[in-house]
Short mmCIF file of the C-alpha atoms (twelve columns), coordinates in Angstrom:
data_MODEL
# 
_entry.id   MODEL 
# 
loop_
_atom_site.group_PDB 
_atom_site.id 
_atom_site.type_symbol 
_atom_site.label_atom_id 
_atom_site.label_alt_id 
_atom_site.label_comp_id 
_atom_site.label_asym_id 
_atom_site.label_seq_id 
_atom_site.Cartn_x 
_atom_site.Cartn_y 
_atom_site.Cartn_z 
_atom_site.pdbx_PDB_model_num 
ATOM 1   C CA . MET A 1   -0.171  0.084   0.031   1 
ATOM 2   C CA . ALA A 2   1.433   3.571   -0.984  1 
ATOM 3   C CA . ASP A 3   2.099   5.904   1.502   1 
ATOM 4   C CA . ILE A 4   0.215   9.059   0.708   1 
ATOM 5   C CA . THR A 5   0.493   12.467  2.769   1 
ATOM 6   C CA . ARG A 6   -1.974  15.597  2.182   1 
ATOM 7   C CA . ARG A 7   -0.697  19.135  1.469   1 
ATOM 8   C CA . LEU A 8   -2.913  22.203  0.866   1 
ATOM 9   C CA . GLY A 9   -5.112  20.143  -1.824  1 
ATOM 10  C CA . TRP A 10  -1.982  18.490  -3.264  1 
ATOM 11  C CA . ARG A 11  -1.183  14.717  -2.430  1 
ATOM 12  C CA . HIS A 12  2.329   13.119  -2.118  1 
ATOM 13  C CA . LEU A 13  2.713   9.583   -2.903  1 
ATOM 14  C CA . ARG A 14  5.911   7.617   -1.797  1 
ATOM 15  C CA . GLY A 15  5.850   4.117   -2.914  1 
ATOM 16  C CA . ALA A 16  7.945   0.901   -2.182  1 
ATOM 17  C CA . PRO A 17  10.621  -0.782  -4.233  1 
ATOM 18  C CA . THR A 18  8.423   -3.809  -4.498  1 
ATOM 19  C CA . ALA A 19  5.318   -1.876  -5.833  1 
ATOM 20  C CA . HIS A 20  5.460   -0.602  -9.516  1 
ATOM 21  C CA . VAL A 21  3.304   2.822   -9.764  1 
ATOM 22  C CA . ARG A 22  1.396   3.962   -12.867 1 
ATOM 23  C CA . HIS A 23  0.475   7.893   -12.673 1 
ATOM 24  C CA . HIS A 24  -2.284  8.768   -15.255 1 
ATOM 25  C CA . ARG A 25  -3.716  12.254  -15.720 1 
ATOM 26  C CA . GLY A 26  -6.339  11.705  -18.121 1 
ATOM 27  C CA . GLU A 27  -5.017  9.918   -21.210 1 
ATOM 28  C CA . LYS A 28  -1.510  10.520  -20.697 1 
ATOM 29  C CA . LEU A 29  1.044   8.437   -18.529 1 
ATOM 30  C CA . LEU A 30  3.017   10.814  -16.279 1 
ATOM 31  C CA . HIS A 31  4.839   8.395   -13.808 1 
ATOM 32  C CA . ASP A 32  5.635   4.630   -14.491 1 
ATOM 33  C CA . GLY A 33  8.131   2.447   -12.218 1 
ATOM 34  C CA . PRO A 34  8.690   0.758   -8.902  1 
ATOM 35  C CA . GLY A 35  9.427   3.088   -5.972  1 
ATOM 36  C CA . LEU A 36  8.490   6.387   -7.299  1 
ATOM 37  C CA . SER A 37  7.753   9.439   -5.158  1 
ATOM 38  C CA . PHE A 38  5.794   12.314  -6.811  1 
ATOM 39  C CA . TRP A 39  2.818   15.033  -6.216  1 
ATOM 40  C CA . PHE A 40  -0.175  15.076  -7.809  1 
ATOM 41  C CA . ARG A 41  -3.902  16.357  -7.710  1 
ATOM 42  C CA . ALA A 42  -6.575  13.757  -6.380  1 
ATOM 43  C CA . LEU A 43  -9.210  15.108  -8.435  1 
ATOM 44  C CA . THR A 44  -7.153  14.648  -12.081 1 
ATOM 45  C CA . ALA A 45  -4.931  11.409  -11.190 1 
ATOM 46  C CA . ALA A 46  -5.681  7.933   -11.827 1 
ATOM 47  C CA . ILE A 47  -2.603  5.851   -9.967  1 
ATOM 48  C CA . SER A 48  -2.521  1.989   -10.071 1 
ATOM 49  C CA . GLU A 49  -0.070  0.020   -7.813  1 
ATOM 50  C CA . VAL A 50  1.104   -3.457  -8.883  1 
ATOM 51  C CA . PRO A 51  3.297   -5.468  -6.645  1 
ATOM 52  C CA . VAL A 52  6.193   -7.214  -8.484  1 
ATOM 53  C CA . ASP A 53  7.674   -9.085  -5.723  1 
ATOM 54  C CA . ASP A 54  7.440   -12.687 -5.595  1 
ATOM 55  C CA . ARG A 55  3.909   -14.202 -3.737  1 
ATOM 56  C CA . GLU A 56  3.219   -17.448 -2.118  1 
ATOM 57  C CA . LEU A 57  -0.310  -18.678 -2.842  1 
ATOM 58  C CA . ALA A 58  -1.343  -21.906 -0.554  1 
ATOM 59  C CA . MET A 59  -3.935  -23.718 -1.746  1 
ATOM 60  C CA . THR A 60  -5.973  -27.279 -0.431  1 
ATOM 61  C CA . PHE A 61  -8.501  -28.956 -2.563  1 
ATOM 62  C CA . HIS A 62  -9.883  -32.275 -2.715  1 
ATOM 63  C CA . ALA A 63  -9.492  -34.896 -5.514  1 
ATOM 64  C CA . ARG A 64  -10.510 -38.330 -6.493  1 
ATOM 65  C CA . THR A 65  -8.251  -40.873 -7.717  1 
ATOM 66  C CA . ALA A 66  -8.871  -43.589 -10.380 1 
ATOM 67  C CA . ASP A 67  -10.114 -45.903 -7.795  1 
ATOM 68  C CA . PHE A 68  -12.784 -43.414 -6.675  1 
ATOM 69  C CA . GLN A 69  -10.912 -42.462 -3.359  1 
ATOM 70  C CA . ASP A 70  -10.873 -39.045 -2.088  1 
ATOM 71  C CA . VAL A 71  -7.719  -37.407 -1.348  1 
ATOM 72  C CA . ALA A 72  -6.610  -33.989 -0.060  1 
ATOM 73  C CA . VAL A 73  -3.838  -32.022 -2.080  1 
ATOM 74  C CA . GLN A 74  -1.767  -29.369 -0.417  1 
ATOM 75  C CA . ALA A 75  0.014   -27.284 -2.624  1 
ATOM 76  C CA . THR A 76  1.930   -23.956 -2.819  1 
ATOM 77  C CA . VAL A 77  2.504   -21.972 -6.038  1 
ATOM 78  C CA . THR A 78  5.067   -18.988 -6.087  1 
ATOM 79  C CA . TYR A 79  4.395   -15.951 -8.860  1 
ATOM 80  C CA . ARG A 80  5.184   -12.662 -9.407  1 
ATOM 81  C CA . VAL A 81  3.670   -9.941  -11.936 1 
ATOM 82  C CA . GLY A 82  6.217   -9.782  -14.781 1 
ATOM 83  C CA . ASP A 83  4.379   -7.455  -16.683 1 
ATOM 84  C CA . PRO A 84  2.786   -4.194  -14.399 1 
ATOM 85  C CA . ALA A 85  1.292   -2.496  -17.286 1 
ATOM 86  C CA . VAL A 86  -0.583  -5.654  -18.810 1 
ATOM 87  C CA . ALA A 87  -1.761  -6.715  -14.983 1 
ATOM 88  C CA . ALA A 88  -2.762  -3.014  -14.507 1 
ATOM 89  C CA . ALA A 89  -4.586  -3.159  -17.787 1 
ATOM 90  C CA . ARG A 90  -6.146  -6.487  -16.847 1 
ATOM 91  C CA . LEU A 91  -6.964  -5.947  -13.470 1 
ATOM 92  C CA . ASP A 92  -8.065  -3.216  -11.276 1 
ATOM 93  C CA . PHE A 93  -5.118  -2.126  -8.944  1 
ATOM 94  C CA . SER A 94  -5.889  1.324   -8.779  1 
ATOM 95  C CA . ILE A 95  -5.624  2.967   -5.474  1 
ATOM 96  C CA . ASP A 96  -7.551  5.526   -3.443  1 
ATOM 97  C CA . PRO A 97  -5.710  8.879   -3.791  1 
ATOM 98  C CA . ASP A 98  -6.405  10.114  -0.422  1 
ATOM 99  C CA . THR A 99  -5.797  6.835   1.366   1 
ATOM 100 C CA . GLY A 100 -3.760  4.610   -1.045  1 
ATOM 101 C CA . VAL A 101 -5.939  1.506   -0.434  1 
ATOM 102 C CA . TRP A 102 -6.716  -0.531  -3.589  1 
ATOM 103 C CA . ARG A 103 -10.320 0.024   -4.758  1 
ATOM 104 C CA . GLY A 104 -10.935 -3.767  -5.947  1 
ATOM 105 C CA . THR A 105 -9.324  -6.994  -4.923  1 
ATOM 106 C CA . PRO A 106 -6.867  -7.734  -7.676  1 
ATOM 107 C CA . LEU A 107 -4.637  -10.188 -5.693  1 
ATOM 108 C CA . GLU A 108 -7.727  -12.358 -4.866  1 
ATOM 109 C CA . GLN A 109 -8.594  -12.539 -8.423  1 
ATOM 110 C CA . LEU A 110 -5.055  -13.339 -9.296  1 
ATOM 111 C CA . GLY A 111 -5.511  -16.018 -6.430  1 
ATOM 112 C CA . THR A 112 -8.417  -17.787 -7.786  1 
ATOM 113 C CA . LEU A 113 -7.319  -17.750 -11.221 1 
ATOM 114 C CA . LEU A 114 -4.031  -19.725 -10.131 1 
ATOM 115 C CA . THR A 115 -6.079  -21.942 -7.634  1 
ATOM 116 C CA . GLU A 116 -8.737  -22.955 -10.488 1 
ATOM 117 C CA . THR A 117 -6.050  -23.537 -12.723 1 
ATOM 118 C CA . ALA A 118 -3.506  -25.626 -10.514 1 
ATOM 119 C CA . GLN A 119 -6.505  -27.551 -9.412  1 
ATOM 120 C CA . GLN A 120 -7.677  -28.017 -12.928 1 
ATOM 121 C CA . HIS A 121 -4.630  -30.037 -13.862 1 
ATOM 122 C CA . ALA A 122 -4.250  -31.865 -10.252 1 
ATOM 123 C CA . LEU A 123 -7.631  -33.132 -10.594 1 
ATOM 124 C CA . ASP A 124 -7.120  -34.398 -14.176 1 
ATOM 125 C CA . ALA A 125 -3.844  -36.092 -13.244 1 
ATOM 126 C CA . LEU A 126 -5.195  -37.871 -9.783  1 
ATOM 127 C CA . ALA A 127 -8.629  -39.098 -11.854 1 
ATOM 128 C CA . ARG A 128 -5.910  -41.027 -14.035 1 
ATOM 129 C CA . THR A 129 -3.967  -42.279 -10.841 1 
ATOM 130 C CA . PRO A 130 -4.959  -45.245 -8.628  1 
ATOM 131 C CA . LEU A 131 -4.814  -44.458 -4.656  1 
ATOM 132 C CA . ALA A 132 -1.857  -46.476 -4.021  1 
ATOM 133 C CA . GLU A 133 0.268   -45.210 -7.055  1 
ATOM 134 C CA . ALA A 134 -0.756  -41.771 -5.835  1 
ATOM 135 C CA . LEU A 135 0.292   -41.946 -2.643  1 
ATOM 136 C CA . VAL A 136 3.525   -43.475 -3.532  1 
ATOM 137 C CA . ASP A 137 4.648   -40.949 -6.827  1 
ATOM 138 C CA . GLY A 138 1.495   -38.891 -6.764  1 
ATOM 139 C CA . VAL A 139 3.295   -35.897 -5.158  1 
ATOM 140 C CA . ALA A 140 5.846   -35.436 -7.761  1 
ATOM 141 C CA . VAL A 141 3.399   -36.267 -10.615 1 
ATOM 142 C CA . VAL A 142 0.812   -33.820 -9.342  1 
ATOM 143 C CA . ARG A 143 3.467   -31.006 -9.083  1 
ATOM 144 C CA . GLU A 144 5.023   -31.750 -12.715 1 
ATOM 145 C CA . ARG A 145 1.358   -31.724 -14.183 1 
ATOM 146 C CA . ILE A 146 0.482   -28.395 -12.150 1 
ATOM 147 C CA . ALA A 147 3.911   -26.781 -13.028 1 
ATOM 148 C CA . ALA A 148 3.343   -27.753 -16.612 1 
ATOM 149 C CA . GLY A 149 -0.553  -26.943 -16.845 1 
ATOM 150 C CA . LEU A 150 -0.060  -23.149 -15.443 1 
ATOM 151 C CA . ALA A 151 3.265   -22.773 -17.801 1 
ATOM 152 C CA . ALA A 152 0.987   -23.666 -20.819 1 
ATOM 153 C CA . GLU A 153 -2.243  -21.728 -19.403 1 
ATOM 154 C CA . PRO A 154 -2.508  -18.492 -21.868 1 
ATOM 155 C CA . ARG A 155 -4.545  -16.549 -19.440 1 
ATOM 156 C CA . LEU A 156 -1.473  -15.968 -17.367 1 
ATOM 157 C CA . PRO A 157 0.839   -14.604 -19.723 1 
ATOM 158 C CA . ALA A 158 -1.982  -12.504 -20.810 1 
ATOM 159 C CA . THR A 159 -2.559  -10.899 -17.343 1 
ATOM 160 C CA . GLY A 160 1.394   -10.312 -16.944 1 
ATOM 161 C CA . ILE A 161 1.848   -13.323 -14.422 1 
ATOM 162 C CA . GLU A 162 4.791   -15.355 -14.338 1 
ATOM 163 C CA . VAL A 163 4.897   -18.735 -12.248 1 
ATOM 164 C CA . VAL A 164 8.104   -19.015 -10.059 1 
ATOM 165 C CA . ALA A 165 7.845   -22.177 -8.535  1 
ATOM 166 C CA . VAL A 166 5.078   -24.977 -7.586  1 
ATOM 167 C CA . ARG A 167 5.377   -27.218 -4.167  1 
ATOM 168 C CA . VAL A 168 3.067   -30.035 -3.707  1 
ATOM 169 C CA . MET A 169 3.680   -30.644 0.271   1 
ATOM 170 C CA . ALA A 170 1.345   -33.634 0.488   1 
ATOM 171 C CA . LEU A 171 -1.702  -36.216 -0.640  1 
ATOM 172 C CA . ARG A 172 -3.741  -37.245 2.176   1 
ATOM 173 C CA . PRO A 173 -6.770  -39.873 1.593   1 
ATOM 174 C CA . GLU A 174 -9.618  -39.779 4.033   1 
ATOM 175 C CA . PRO A 175 -8.702  -40.711 7.862   1 
ATOM 176 C CA . GLU A 176 -10.504 -44.480 7.316   1 
ATOM 177 C CA . VAL A 177 -8.583  -45.467 4.141   1 
ATOM 178 C CA . GLU A 178 -5.311  -44.009 5.610   1 
ATOM 179 C CA . ARG A 179 -5.847  -46.214 8.487   1 
ATOM 180 C CA . ALA A 180 -6.810  -49.215 6.288   1 
ATOM 181 C CA . LEU A 181 -3.461  -48.646 4.118   1 
ATOM 182 C CA . ARG A 182 -1.272  -48.230 7.029   1 
ATOM 183 C CA . THR A 183 -2.646  -51.673 8.485   1 
ATOM 184 C CA . PRO A 184 -0.487  -53.731 6.439   1 
ATOM 185 C CA . ALA A 185 2.384   -51.802 6.641   1 
ATOM 186 C CA . ARG A 186 2.035   -51.919 10.337  1 
ATOM 187 C CA . GLU A 187 1.750   -55.709 10.420  1 
ATOM 188 C CA . GLN A 188 4.812   -56.046 7.904   1 
ATOM 189 C CA . ILE A 189 6.481   -53.710 10.171  1 
ATOM 190 C CA . GLN A 190 5.302   -55.792 13.199  1 
ATOM 191 C CA . GLN A 191 6.583   -59.124 11.543  1 
ATOM 192 C CA . GLU A 192 10.018  -57.731 10.624  1 
ATOM 193 C CA . ALA A 193 10.248  -56.396 14.623  1 
ATOM 194 C CA . ASP A 194 9.187   -60.050 15.535  1 
ATOM 195 C CA . ARG A 195 11.315  -61.737 13.094  1 
ATOM 196 C CA . ALA A 196 14.147  -59.482 14.203  1 
ATOM 197 C CA . THR A 197 13.091  -60.342 17.791  1 
ATOM 198 C CA . TYR A 198 12.978  -63.960 17.310  1 
ATOM 199 C CA . GLU A 199 16.387  -64.015 15.807  1 
ATOM 200 C CA . ARG A 200 18.137  -61.723 18.114  1 
ATOM 201 C CA . ARG A 201 16.574  -64.513 20.704  1 
ATOM 202 C CA . ALA A 202 18.043  -67.248 18.579  1 
ATOM 203 C CA . VAL A 203 21.534  -65.277 18.251  1 
ATOM 204 C CA . ALA A 204 21.237  -64.951 22.209  1 
ATOM 205 C CA . VAL A 205 20.434  -68.701 22.585  1 
ATOM 206 C CA . GLU A 206 23.236  -69.837 20.274  1 
ATOM 207 C CA . ARG A 207 25.740  -67.466 22.060  1 
ATOM 208 C CA . GLU A 208 24.608  -68.959 25.842  1 
ATOM 209 C CA . ARG A 209 24.955  -72.286 24.066  1 
ATOM 210 C CA . ALA A 210 28.383  -71.340 23.170  1 
ATOM 211 C CA . ILE A 211 28.975  -69.634 26.756  1 
ATOM 212 C CA . ALA A 212 27.907  -72.935 28.482  1 
ATOM 213 C CA . GLU A 213 30.005  -75.254 26.315  1 
ATOM 214 C CA . ASN A 214 33.036  -72.903 26.839  1 
ATOM 215 C CA . GLU A 215 32.108  -72.982 30.571  1 
ATOM 216 C CA . LEU A 216 31.830  -76.837 30.533  1 
ATOM 217 C CA . ALA A 217 35.316  -77.186 28.636  1 
ATOM 218 C CA . SER A 218 36.893  -74.862 30.923  1 
ATOM 219 C CA . GLN A 219 35.213  -77.061 34.118  1 
ATOM 220 C CA . ILE A 220 36.697  -80.118 32.302  1 
ATOM 221 C CA . GLU A 221 40.145  -78.729 31.987  1 
ATOM 222 C CA . LEU A 222 40.243  -77.493 35.470  1 
ATOM 223 C CA . ALA A 223 39.083  -80.818 36.922  1 
ATOM 224 C CA . ARG A 224 41.890  -82.214 34.773  1 
ATOM 225 C CA . ARG A 225 44.622  -79.861 36.103  1 
ATOM 226 C CA . GLU A 226 43.198  -80.385 39.576  1 
ATOM 227 C CA . GLU A 227 43.587  -84.417 39.003  1 
ATOM 228 C CA . GLN A 228 47.412  -83.406 38.088  1 
ATOM 229 C CA . LEU A 229 47.788  -81.011 40.855  1 
ATOM 230 C CA . VAL A 230 46.474  -83.645 43.420  1 
ATOM 231 C CA . ASP A 231 48.924  -86.278 41.908  1 
ATOM 232 C CA . GLN A 232 51.420  -83.661 41.957  1 
ATOM 233 C CA . ARG A 233 50.662  -82.988 45.677  1 
ATOM 234 C CA . GLY A 234 50.549  -86.662 46.580  1 
ATOM 235 C CA . THR A 235 54.042  -87.374 45.000  1 
ATOM 236 C CA . ASN A 236 55.494  -84.142 46.577  1 
ATOM 237 C CA . ALA A 237 54.115  -85.312 50.168  1 
ATOM 238 C CA . ARG A 238 55.417  -88.837 49.563  1 
ATOM 239 C CA . ARG A 239 59.032  -87.384 48.638  1 
ATOM 240 C CA . GLU A 240 58.715  -85.049 51.823  1 
ATOM 241 C CA . ALA A 241 57.816  -87.978 53.836  1 
ATOM 242 C CA . GLU A 242 60.575  -90.153 52.265  1 
ATOM 243 C CA . GLU A 243 62.979  -86.883 53.256  1 
ATOM 244 C CA . HIS A 244 61.969  -86.403 56.421  1 
ATOM 245 C CA . ALA A 245 62.082  -90.161 57.207  1 
ATOM 246 C CA . ALA A 246 65.776  -90.223 55.838  1 
ATOM 247 C CA . ALA A 247 65.981  -87.200 58.130  1 
ATOM 248 C CA . ASP A 248 64.808  -88.920 61.308  1 
ATOM 249 C CA . ALA A 249 66.913  -91.972 60.616  1 
ATOM 250 C CA . VAL A 250 70.072  -89.768 60.397  1 
ATOM 251 C CA . ARG A 251 69.063  -87.641 63.533  1 
ATOM 252 C CA . ALA A 252 67.945  -91.060 65.583  1 
ATOM 253 C CA . ALA A 253 71.541  -92.433 64.390  1 
ATOM 254 C CA . ALA A 254 73.529  -89.370 65.165  1 
ATOM 255 C CA . GLU A 255 71.190  -89.236 68.454  1 
ATOM 256 C CA . ALA A 256 72.202  -92.850 69.383  1 
ATOM 257 C CA . ALA A 257 75.657  -92.499 68.832  1 
ATOM 258 C CA . ARG A 258 75.684  -89.577 70.844  1 
ATOM 259 C CA . THR A 259 73.673  -91.210 73.512  1 
ATOM 260 C CA . VAL A 260 76.059  -94.051 73.235  1 
ATOM 261 C CA . LYS A 261 79.034  -91.722 73.710  1 
ATOM 262 C CA . LEU A 262 77.208  -89.688 76.411  1 
ATOM 263 C CA . ALA A 263 76.330  -93.296 78.219  1 
ATOM 264 C CA . ASP A 264 80.458  -94.433 77.675  1 
ATOM 265 C CA . ALA A 265 81.057  -91.016 78.993  1 
ATOM 266 C CA . GLU A 266 78.960  -91.345 82.025  1 
ATOM 267 C CA . ALA A 267 80.264  -94.749 82.685  1 
ATOM 268 C CA . ALA A 268 83.635  -93.888 82.719  1 
ATOM 269 C CA . ARG A 269 83.009  -90.910 84.866  1 
ATOM 270 C CA . ALA A 270 80.799  -93.201 87.204  1 
ATOM 271 C CA . VAL A 271 83.885  -96.043 87.214  1 
ATOM 272 C CA . THR A 272 86.405  -93.147 87.864  1 
ATOM 273 C CA . LEU A 273 84.040  -91.615 90.518  1 
ATOM 274 C CA . ALA A 274 83.134  -94.909 92.193  1 
ATOM 275 C CA . ARG A 275 86.827  -95.550 92.265  1 
ATOM 276 C CA . ALA A 276 87.603  -92.213 93.663  1 
ATOM 277 C CA . GLU A 277 84.869  -92.800 96.233  1 
ATOM 278 C CA . ALA A 278 86.176  -96.019 97.016  1 
ATOM 279 C CA . ALA A 279 89.947  -94.868 97.189  1 
ATOM 280 C CA . GLY A 280 88.470  -91.879 99.543  1 
ATOM 281 C CA . ALA A 281 86.301  -94.352 101.674 1 
ATOM 282 C CA . ARG A 282 89.253  -96.626 101.898 1 
ATOM 283 C CA . GLU A 283 91.431  -93.630 103.222 1 
ATOM 284 C CA . VAL A 284 88.800  -92.345 105.389 1 
ATOM 285 C CA . GLY A 285 88.148  -95.803 106.891 1 
ATOM 286 C CA . GLU A 286 91.886  -96.209 107.138 1 
ATOM 287 C CA . ALA A 287 92.256  -92.914 108.771 1 
ATOM 288 C CA . ARG A 288 89.336  -93.709 111.148 1 
ATOM 289 C CA . ALA A 289 90.966  -96.949 111.882 1 
ATOM 290 C CA . ALA A 290 93.976  -95.256 112.622 1 
ATOM 291 C CA . ALA A 291 92.428  -92.213 114.646 1 
ATOM 292 C CA . GLN A 292 90.283  -95.316 116.798 1 
ATOM 293 C CA . GLU A 293 93.818  -97.174 117.435 1 
ATOM 294 C CA . ALA A 294 95.277  -94.196 118.586 1 
ATOM 295 C CA . TRP A 295 92.271  -93.193 120.385 1 
ATOM 296 C CA . LEU A 296 92.030  -96.654 122.220 1 
ATOM 297 C CA . ARG A 297 96.088  -96.603 122.721 1 
ATOM 298 C CA . VAL A 298 95.713  -93.195 124.529 1 
ATOM 299 C CA . HIS A 299 92.897  -94.392 126.511 1 
ATOM 300 C CA . GLY A 300 94.525  -97.671 127.385 1 
ATOM 301 C CA . GLU A 301 97.661  -95.887 128.679 1 
ATOM 302 C CA . ALA A 302 95.471  -93.206 130.612 1 
ATOM 303 C CA . ASP A 303 94.726  -93.833 134.358 1 
ATOM 304 C CA . VAL A 304 91.045  -94.307 135.713 1 
ATOM 305 C CA . ALA A 305 90.902  -90.591 137.362 1 
ATOM 306 C CA . THR A 306 91.628  -89.233 133.803 1 
ATOM 307 C CA . LEU A 307 88.947  -91.703 131.999 1 
ATOM 308 C CA . HIS A 308 86.728  -90.322 134.701 1 
ATOM 309 C CA . ALA A 309 87.343  -86.699 134.044 1 
ATOM 310 C CA . LEU A 310 87.081  -87.187 130.315 1 
ATOM 311 C CA . THR A 311 83.976  -89.020 130.946 1 
ATOM 312 C CA . GLY A 312 82.412  -86.291 132.763 1 
ATOM 313 C CA . THR A 313 83.849  -83.590 130.308 1 
ATOM 314 C CA . ARG A 314 82.135  -85.558 127.367 1 
ATOM 315 C CA . LEU A 315 78.874  -86.037 129.490 1 
ATOM 316 C CA . ALA A 316 78.752  -82.117 130.282 1 
ATOM 317 C CA . GLU A 317 79.260  -81.469 126.603 1 
ATOM 318 C CA . ASN A 318 76.348  -83.596 125.598 1 
ATOM 319 C CA . LEU A 319 73.994  -82.362 128.409 1 
ATOM 320 C CA . PRO A 320 71.410  -80.148 127.873 1 
ATOM 321 C CA . ARG A 321 71.742  -76.470 129.497 1 
ATOM 322 C CA . ILE A 322 70.817  -76.378 133.134 1 
ATOM 323 C CA . ASP A 323 70.127  -72.935 134.554 1 
ATOM 324 C CA . SER A 324 69.678  -74.071 138.105 1 
ATOM 325 C CA . VAL A 325 70.093  -77.163 140.110 1 
ATOM 326 C CA . THR A 326 68.626  -77.940 143.688 1 
ATOM 327 C CA . VAL A 327 70.941  -80.383 145.542 1 
ATOM 328 C CA . SER A 328 69.718  -81.522 148.795 1 
ATOM 329 C CA . PRO A 329 71.740  -82.477 151.817 1 
ATOM 330 C CA . ASP A 330 71.161  -86.300 151.205 1 
ATOM 331 C CA . VAL A 331 71.938  -86.268 147.681 1 
ATOM 332 C CA . LEU A 332 75.208  -84.287 148.294 1 
ATOM 333 C CA . THR A 333 76.034  -86.432 151.402 1 
ATOM 334 C CA . GLY A 334 75.483  -89.681 149.231 1 
ATOM 335 C CA . LEU A 335 77.495  -88.201 146.113 1 
ATOM 336 C CA . LEU A 336 80.420  -87.083 148.224 1 
ATOM 337 C CA . ALA A 337 80.655  -90.460 149.986 1 
ATOM 338 C CA . LYS A 338 80.624  -92.239 147.019 1 
ATOM 339 C CA . LEU A 339 83.416  -90.259 145.322 1 
ATOM 340 C CA . GLY A 340 85.654  -90.636 148.602 1 
ATOM 341 C CA . GLY A 341 84.858  -94.321 148.473 1 
ATOM 342 C CA . GLU A 342 85.840  -94.308 144.728 1 
ATOM 343 C CA . ARG A 343 89.041  -92.624 145.496 1 
ATOM 344 C CA . GLU A 344 90.244  -94.777 148.028 1 
# 
């Protein structure tokens, strides 16, 4: 939409770079081009503004396939006005000199033209194609058919329209038909998944069997090695016992020899000790005999009084300690009489 301002009965238009402006006054063309800016009088000016940028036209319509199934087509057509003069002559792109708004609906007319033309060619293409084939290759077929149909449509160049691109986003059947069509594919996918699961389980079972066989082989090998180990341990124990027995025999022989030597030494020492004791006893006996003989000889040569004195002395030595003695007159008289008689 053009930008128009008012100044004392005059109008000033400032166009956009993507809008082609045509200014007529009567039959004379005063301004023609995109992005113009000029003054004009509203009473004598006839101004058209034609957009020259690329525009997207989205369309959705229903079609019927060769097997009488309804499908929904979603497409987009990109177009632009290639000849603004022809478009302004064929369609009403005039604007209000006070507001800059289109007086008519030229873009809606272009949209209707493009939509009907594209729909016509799409319907013709789908009417010759079964549903299954349309769902598989229909997007490309419909896109090519619409592009070729729009390129061959004579009304578009006559209106100054150029088709830039055609895109078909989807071809969708009715929900019930779509679910029915999905069922075999889903079942096939489920079968493939089940087959993959079974194969995975089979591989797992095979691997478990291989693992079990490896474990069994390992256990057998371990048992065989344990048997060898037991045999080796028995051999080692027998050899160790024989070595211990030989060592014990050598030790016993050495101990016996040492014992014999000790016994011989003890016997020799006992004999020597016995001889020494016998010699000592003999010498002691001889000494005692000599002493007794001397004692007897001395006592034989001594008188009776001396012997009585010695006897008293020995008796006194052997008597217990007497702290006090009480002698009665009768005892003293008898003792003195006895001693006097013995002296006589």
